Amino acid sequence: MNRVNNGFSHSVFYIISLLLPLISSGLCMDPFSYDQTLKSESECLMEPPQATVTTGGGGFRELKINDNGGIRNVVERTDLEEGNIYSISAWIKLRNENQGKVGMILRRDNGRKVYGGEVMAKKGCWSMLKGGINADFSGPIDIFFKSDDLAAAEISVQNVRLQRFNKTQWRLQQDQVIEKIRKNKVRFQVSFPNESSLKGSVISIEQNKPSFLLGCAMNYRILENDRYKEWFVSRFRLTSFTNEMKWYSTELVRGQENYSLADRMMTLAEENKILVKGHTVLWDDKTWQPSWVKKITDPKDLKNVTLNRINSVMKRYKGRLIGWDLMNENVHFSYFEDMLGTNASAIFFSLASKLDPDIPLFMNEFNTLEYANERIGSPVNVKKKMEEIVSYSGNKKIKGGIGAQGHFPPQQPNLAYMRSALDTLGSLGYPVWLTEFDMAKCPGQVKYMEDILREAYSHPAVKGIIIYGGPEVSGFNKLTLADKDFKNTGAGDLIDKLLKEWKQGPAEIPIQNHEHNDEEEGRIIRFSPEISLLHGHYTVTVTNPSMKNLSTSFSLEVTNEMGHHLQEVQLVINA
Ligand SMILES: *[C@@H]1O[C@H](CO)[C@@H](O)[C@H](O)[C@H]1NC(C)=O
Ligand SMILES: *[C@@H]1O[C@H](CO)[C@@H](O)[C@H](O)[C@H]1NC(C)=O
Ligand SMILES: *[C@@H]1O[C@H](CO)[C@@H](O)[C@H](O)[C@H]1NC(C)=O
Ligand SMILES: *[C@@H]1O[C@H](CO)[C@@H](O)[C@H](O)[C@H]1NC(C)=O
Ligand SMILES: *[C@@H]1O[C@H](CO)[C@@H](O)[C@H](O)[C@H]1NC(C)=O
Ligand SMILES: *[C@@H]1O[C@H](CO)[C@@H](O)[C@H](O)[C@H]1NC(C)=O
């Protein structure tokens, strides 16, 4: 690439280093602990791996399984200390049944039970159960492993391990992962023709578009209120519409489609360079069908109108969306399966992936991260449903996606559980999104929201987050980000803080005297230090005011899609 600017030209090369100086942080690569090795989650091993000592937390313990008293699967009691996060892992195998869900339960002396996590265990090999607890009390607990469907004697448990993290340690661990998964090291090598062209030269960078987007839902009120619109477009680059694309909105009367609101919101988003995730092609809950659909009793008729719906909405917005919620809540509900057959969701995925093969098609479910004791929309069940869809004939290569709505209750979240839930969802290899994240007001709301958002951001499977909130005028009553005068609430301040933190600020890159300084054919070569940059699209500008006002820009993609963590950028400044 050669460009001429103010009489100067430069060449830009991107060299992806083959020597991989992977960040040698204290990140533990031990499959038992929170190393986020997604693969280990889905593997079922012939032998449970032996213990190795981990880093990143304190209080590491290997717990003994207590067979005394004839009660199997009770692990010895252990003391928790308030304010700490305990991650707990165990290896589970079934003796006879082919597979079954096994959960971890932590029981206090007062009888209160906390659910810590769940795994789909199998016969003949060992599956890892991960999870844990945010201790909001000090005192002893007993750890149990049990199943709703299986007898205790059916379940073998081994290598139960517990690790304690204080809040600082947990945060440190998140930051180490963020460094690894959301950033690259970048180093500039600049070759100048002579000393005077070196002197005064400045490299500056500006991120135009972060790879990871924290978005926000919007609704039709944005079309009516300029201040809402202004508030929105000055912050967000990613959105989804709450109801306007839903079937009950676009075809209130059979055969009379009206996309007016969705179209106008789509235009608003596009005019402001805001990406849109479609929500939702179908909703598997009977309650939320258009009222005329609910009255249909003939499956053939329902099939006809449903296929019309999929075709209509997906063709209309093809090429304009970054993903579609194809099936909303098809783990909790089964309207289409009940009416059309057990493979209804799978058939819709098959059809939709042909209509729009380029974007991920999501299942979108609630309670998956929010409640450790969820029985229906649990990560294991969501994973199982997606696996069924993919195993349906012809669906092997569909682009799937997992949406976890994330309507969290107003209380301290169980981050250890949330992490294990994301591990389970992520083990499918599809992008995982928090699609409707909110929390009602409560004394700890802002802190809890921050904990959840950071947990999501530091998980490698999570590719996007959409907040379900807005300014008071938007009518998002649960999560208000700004009051009627558009003054931020505490939650609004938090979102602004994270938007800023998750976007790289503009910076000048120092050109250093470096041990690798070199001279080649009389040219002077200098290096910048290795700098850590958030993934995304950048503009790099080289200026030198003393040199006929040299100023030249080019774009740079910082990404580890090639699997490399160091990018070297060569700049050749020429006359
Ligand atoms: C957390 O643990 C670290 C490392 O052991 C320690 O230095 C720090 O003081 C602890 N922080 C709190 C808040 O307990
Ligand atoms: C379509 O919807 C818009 C917005 O709700 C409404 O103003 C318009 O009258 C509708 N068009 C028809 C033909 O019903
Ligand atoms: C399918 O439904 C559409 C409108 O909802 C209707 O126009 C069409 O006649 C139906 N086709 C059949 C075969 O029932
Ligand atoms: C659903 O799909 C599976 C896998 O393709 C198939 O074995 C099964 O027979 C189908 N069930 C029905 C009711 O069509
Ligand atoms: C550089 O640009 C500034 C402002 O545009 C101008 O005042 C100055 O004369 C220029 N210097 C040279 C060497 O061209
Ligand atoms: C340094 O190089 C620049 C660009 O090639 C040229 O314009 C300038 O005259 C050179 N200066 C000296 C002192 O050689």
Tab-separated table of N, CA, C and O in Angstrom, residues 110-167:
chain	number	residue	atom	x	y	z
A	110	ASN	N	-28.916	-23.720	58.905
A	110	ASN	CA	-30.317	-23.334	59.093
A	110	ASN	C	-31.229	-23.960	58.033
A	110	ASN	O	-32.397	-23.627	57.939
A	111	GLY	N	-30.661	-24.844	57.213
A	111	GLY	CA	-31.468	-25.552	56.224
A	111	GLY	C	-31.555	-24.854	54.889
A	111	GLY	O	-31.997	-25.432	53.903
A	112	ARG	N	-31.131	-23.586	54.846
A	112	ARG	CA	-31.213	-22.851	53.585
A	112	ARG	C	-30.294	-23.499	52.545
A	112	ARG	O	-29.165	-23.846	52.843
A	113	LYS	N	-30.832	-23.658	51.364
A	113	LYS	CA	-30.041	-24.291	50.307
A	113	LYS	C	-29.708	-23.289	49.217
A	113	LYS	O	-30.541	-22.489	48.823
A	114	VAL	N	-28.489	-23.368	48.757
A	114	VAL	CA	-28.075	-22.553	47.622
A	114	VAL	C	-27.672	-23.512	46.511
A	114	VAL	O	-26.943	-24.468	46.756
A	115	TYR	N	-28.189	-23.262	45.315
A	115	TYR	CA	-27.785	-24.087	44.180
A	115	TYR	C	-26.492	-23.538	43.605
A	115	TYR	O	-26.339	-22.335	43.447
A	116	GLY	N	-25.578	-24.437	43.321
A	116	GLY	CA	-24.252	-23.983	42.901
A	116	GLY	C	-23.915	-24.248	41.455
A	116	GLY	O	-22.968	-23.675	40.927
A	117	GLY	N	-24.688	-25.111	40.799
A	117	GLY	CA	-24.357	-25.416	39.401
A	117	GLY	C	-24.895	-26.782	39.018
A	117	GLY	O	-25.441	-27.497	39.852
A	118	GLU	N	-24.755	-27.112	37.759
A	118	GLU	CA	-25.368	-28.328	37.241
A	118	GLU	C	-24.561	-28.842	36.051
A	118	GLU	O	-23.944	-28.065	35.332
A	119	VAL	N	-24.576	-30.159	35.853
A	119	VAL	CA	-23.920	-30.726	34.673
A	119	VAL	C	-24.768	-31.868	34.133
A	119	VAL	O	-25.516	-32.503	34.888
A	120	MET	N	-24.675	-32.090	32.837
A	120	MET	CA	-25.282	-33.281	32.249
A	120	MET	C	-24.239	-34.391	32.373
A	120	MET	O	-23.242	-34.397	31.651
A	121	ALA	N	-24.449	-35.289	33.331
A	121	ALA	CA	-23.466	-36.354	33.571
A	121	ALA	C	-23.802	-37.563	32.711
A	121	ALA	O	-24.936	-37.738	32.273
A	122	LYS	N	-22.779	-38.393	32.486
A	122	LYS	CA	-22.959	-39.546	31.608
A	122	LYS	C	-22.448	-40.821	32.267
A	122	LYS	O	-21.710	-40.772	33.239
A	123	LYS	N	-22.829	-41.912	31.674
A	123	LYS	CA	-22.356	-43.210	32.135
A	123	LYS	C	-21.006	-43.502	31.480
A	123	LYS	O	-20.808	-43.216	30.304
A	124	GLY	N	-20.088	-44.037	32.267
A	124	GLY	CA	-18.849	-44.533	31.673
A	124	GLY	C	-17.749	-43.505	31.498
A	124	GLY	O	-16.649	-43.839	31.095
A	125	CYS	N	-18.025	-42.228	31.789
A	125	CYS	CA	-16.943	-41.232	31.718
A	125	CYS	C	-17.268	-40.085	32.670
A	125	CYS	O	-18.402	-39.945	33.114
A	126	TRP	N	-16.251	-39.284	32.957
A	126	TRP	CA	-16.368	-38.243	33.984
A	126	TRP	C	-16.607	-36.871	33.361
A	126	TRP	O	-15.857	-36.444	32.506
A	127	SER	N	-17.654	-36.206	33.823
A	127	SER	CA	-17.966	-34.850	33.360
A	127	SER	C	-17.675	-33.872	34.487
A	127	SER	O	-17.923	-34.169	35.654
A	128	MET	N	-17.209	-32.700	34.117
A	128	MET	CA	-16.902	-31.713	35.148
A	128	MET	C	-18.100	-30.831	35.444
A	128	MET	O	-18.696	-30.238	34.539
A	129	LEU	N	-18.418	-30.744	36.719
A	129	LEU	CA	-19.453	-29.826	37.188
A	129	LEU	C	-18.728	-28.629	37.781
A	129	LEU	O	-17.859	-28.789	38.632
A	130	LYS	N	-19.079	-27.441	37.320
A	130	LYS	CA	-18.465	-26.236	37.876
A	130	LYS	C	-19.546	-25.327	38.420
A	130	LYS	O	-20.684	-25.352	37.964
A	131	GLY	N	-19.161	-24.509	39.349
A	131	GLY	CA	-20.113	-23.556	39.881
A	131	GLY	C	-19.567	-22.968	41.155
A	131	GLY	O	-18.353	-22.838	41.314
A	132	GLY	N	-20.446	-22.631	42.076
A	132	GLY	CA	-19.975	-22.087	43.333
A	132	GLY	C	-20.994	-21.167	43.972
A	132	GLY	O	-22.191	-21.248	43.703
A	133	ILE	N	-20.481	-20.264	44.781
A	133	ILE	CA	-21.369	-19.424	45.593
A	133	ILE	C	-20.682	-18.104	45.923
A	133	ILE	O	-19.467	-18.059	46.130
A	134	ASN	N	-21.460	-17.030	45.927
A	134	ASN	CA	-21.012	-15.762	46.511
A	134	ASN	C	-21.471	-15.798	47.967
A	134	ASN	O	-22.678	-15.746	48.210
A	135	ALA	N	-20.558	-15.917	48.891
A	135	ALA	CA	-20.968	-16.077	50.285
A	135	ALA	C	-21.477	-14.747	50.838
A	135	ALA	O	-20.733	-13.784	50.916
A	136	ASP	N	-22.769	-14.723	51.204
A	136	ASP	CA	-23.306	-13.533	51.862
A	136	ASP	C	-23.512	-13.820	53.352
A	136	ASP	O	-24.328	-13.215	54.020
A	137	PHE	N	-22.755	-14.796	53.846
A	137	PHE	CA	-22.791	-15.148	55.264
A	137	PHE	C	-21.466	-15.820	55.602
A	137	PHE	O	-20.749	-16.259	54.694
A	138	SER	N	-21.136	-15.897	56.893
A	138	SER	CA	-19.998	-16.700	57.323
A	138	SER	C	-20.537	-17.907	58.059
A	138	SER	O	-21.493	-17.791	58.829
A	139	GLY	N	-19.946	-19.062	57.818
A	139	GLY	CA	-20.393	-20.256	58.528
A	139	GLY	C	-20.219	-21.492	57.685
A	139	GLY	O	-19.825	-21.420	56.515
A	140	PRO	N	-20.543	-22.640	58.297
A	140	PRO	CA	-20.318	-23.904	57.595
A	140	PRO	C	-21.418	-24.230	56.587
A	140	PRO	O	-22.557	-23.799	56.741
A	141	ILE	N	-21.041	-24.962	55.569
A	141	ILE	CA	-22.013	-25.517	54.630
A	141	ILE	C	-21.656	-26.975	54.362
A	141	ILE	O	-20.503	-27.369	54.489
A	142	ASP	N	-22.657	-27.744	53.992
A	142	ASP	CA	-22.430	-29.092	53.476
A	142	ASP	C	-22.651	-29.039	51.979
A	142	ASP	O	-23.590	-28.402	51.506
A	143	ILE	N	-21.793	-29.726	51.263
A	143	ILE	CA	-21.940	-29.743	49.805
A	143	ILE	C	-22.525	-31.087	49.388
A	143	ILE	O	-22.005	-32.138	49.759
A	144	PHE	N	-23.622	-31.026	48.650
A	144	PHE	CA	-24.293	-32.235	48.156
A	144	PHE	C	-24.254	-32.280	46.637
A	144	PHE	O	-24.256	-31.246	45.991
A	145	PHE	N	-24.310	-33.482	46.137
A	145	PHE	CA	-24.532	-33.640	44.700
A	145	PHE	C	-25.771	-34.480	44.535
A	145	PHE	O	-25.859	-35.583	45.084
A	146	LYS	N	-26.746	-33.965	43.833
A	146	LYS	CA	-27.971	-34.733	43.684
A	146	LYS	C	-28.634	-34.471	42.338
A	146	LYS	O	-28.265	-33.545	41.615
A	147	SER	N	-29.601	-35.327	42.062
A	147	SER	CA	-30.303	-35.231	40.792
A	147	SER	C	-31.787	-35.363	41.064
A	147	SER	O	-32.202	-36.095	41.957
A	148	ASP	N	-32.593	-34.624	40.287
A	148	ASP	CA	-34.041	-34.743	40.432
A	148	ASP	C	-34.520	-36.123	39.985
A	148	ASP	O	-35.515	-36.636	40.472
A	149	ASP	N	-33.786	-36.682	39.043
A	149	ASP	CA	-34.288	-37.893	38.387
A	149	ASP	C	-33.574	-39.168	38.791
A	149	ASP	O	-34.048	-40.264	38.504
A	150	LEU	N	-32.410	-39.038	39.439
A	150	LEU	CA	-31.605	-40.229	39.696
A	150	LEU	C	-31.453	-40.472	41.193
A	150	LEU	O	-31.435	-39.531	41.985
A	151	ALA	N	-31.289	-41.748	41.548
A	151	ALA	CA	-31.032	-42.094	42.944
A	151	ALA	C	-29.600	-41.704	43.298
A	151	ALA	O	-28.722	-41.691	42.438
A	152	ALA	N	-29.388	-41.376	44.583
A	152	ALA	CA	-28.055	-40.947	45.019
A	152	ALA	C	-27.003	-41.993	44.671
A	152	ALA	O	-25.892	-41.663	44.253
A	153	ALA	N	-27.355	-43.260	44.805
A	153	ALA	CA	-26.384	-44.325	44.578
A	153	ALA	C	-25.955	-44.402	43.114
A	153	ALA	O	-24.970	-45.050	42.771
A	154	GLU	N	-26.693	-43.731	42.279
A	154	GLU	CA	-26.404	-43.733	40.836
A	154	GLU	C	-25.228	-42.810	40.491
A	154	GLU	O	-24.602	-42.943	39.455
A	155	ILE	N	-24.949	-41.878	41.413
A	155	ILE	CA	-24.003	-40.799	41.079
A	155	ILE	C	-22.647	-41.008	41.743
A	155	ILE	O	-22.560	-41.130	42.960
A	156	SER	N	-21.591	-41.048	40.956
A	156	SER	CA	-20.228	-41.081	41.508
A	156	SER	C	-19.638	-39.684	41.430
A	156	SER	O	-19.770	-39.010	40.411
A	157	VAL	N	-18.972	-39.306	42.509
A	157	VAL	CA	-18.368	-37.977	42.565
A	157	VAL	C	-16.898	-38.123	42.930
A	157	VAL	O	-16.554	-38.924	43.802
A	158	GLN	N	-16.043	-37.377	42.263
A	158	GLN	CA	-14.622	-37.386	42.617
A	158	GLN	C	-14.010	-36.009	42.474
A	158	GLN	O	-14.535	-35.150	41.770
A	159	ASN	N	-12.838	-35.867	43.109
A	159	ASN	CA	-12.047	-34.637	42.971
A	159	ASN	C	-12.876	-33.368	43.157
A	159	ASN	O	-12.957	-32.540	42.264
A	160	VAL	N	-13.503	-33.256	44.301
A	160	VAL	CA	-14.255	-32.032	44.595
A	160	VAL	C	-13.267	-30.985	45.084
A	160	VAL	O	-12.500	-31.252	46.007
A	161	ARG	N	-13.269	-29.846	44.436
A	161	ARG	CA	-12.264	-28.851	44.774
A	161	ARG	C	-12.911	-27.489	44.946
A	161	ARG	O	-13.862	-27.151	44.255
A	162	LEU	N	-12.357	-26.773	45.885
A	162	LEU	CA	-12.929	-25.475	46.220
A	162	LEU	C	-11.819	-24.440	46.243
A	162	LEU	O	-10.722	-24.716	46.719
A	163	GLN	N	-12.116	-23.286	45.720
A	163	GLN	CA	-11.136	-22.219	45.752
A	163	GLN	C	-11.813	-20.913	46.133
A	163	GLN	O	-12.891	-20.596	45.627
A	164	ARG	N	-11.153	-20.187	47.054
A	164	ARG	CA	-11.747	-18.957	47.582
A	164	ARG	C	-11.118	-17.744	46.898
A	164	ARG	O	-9.910	-17.691	46.706
A	165	PHE	N	-11.950	-16.812	46.524
A	165	PHE	CA	-11.466	-15.559	45.935
A	165	PHE	C	-12.072	-14.409	46.721
A	165	PHE	O	-13.286	-14.398	46.951
A	166	ASN	N	-11.237	-13.440	47.116
A	166	ASN	CA	-11.871	-12.214	47.592
A	166	ASN	C	-12.191	-11.364	46.364
A	166	ASN	O	-11.793	-11.681	45.245
A	167	LYS	N	-12.925	-10.263	46.590
A	167	LYS	CA	-13.403	-9.477	45.448
A	167	LYS	C	-12.243	-8.977	44.583
A	167	LYS	O	-12.334	-8.937	43.358
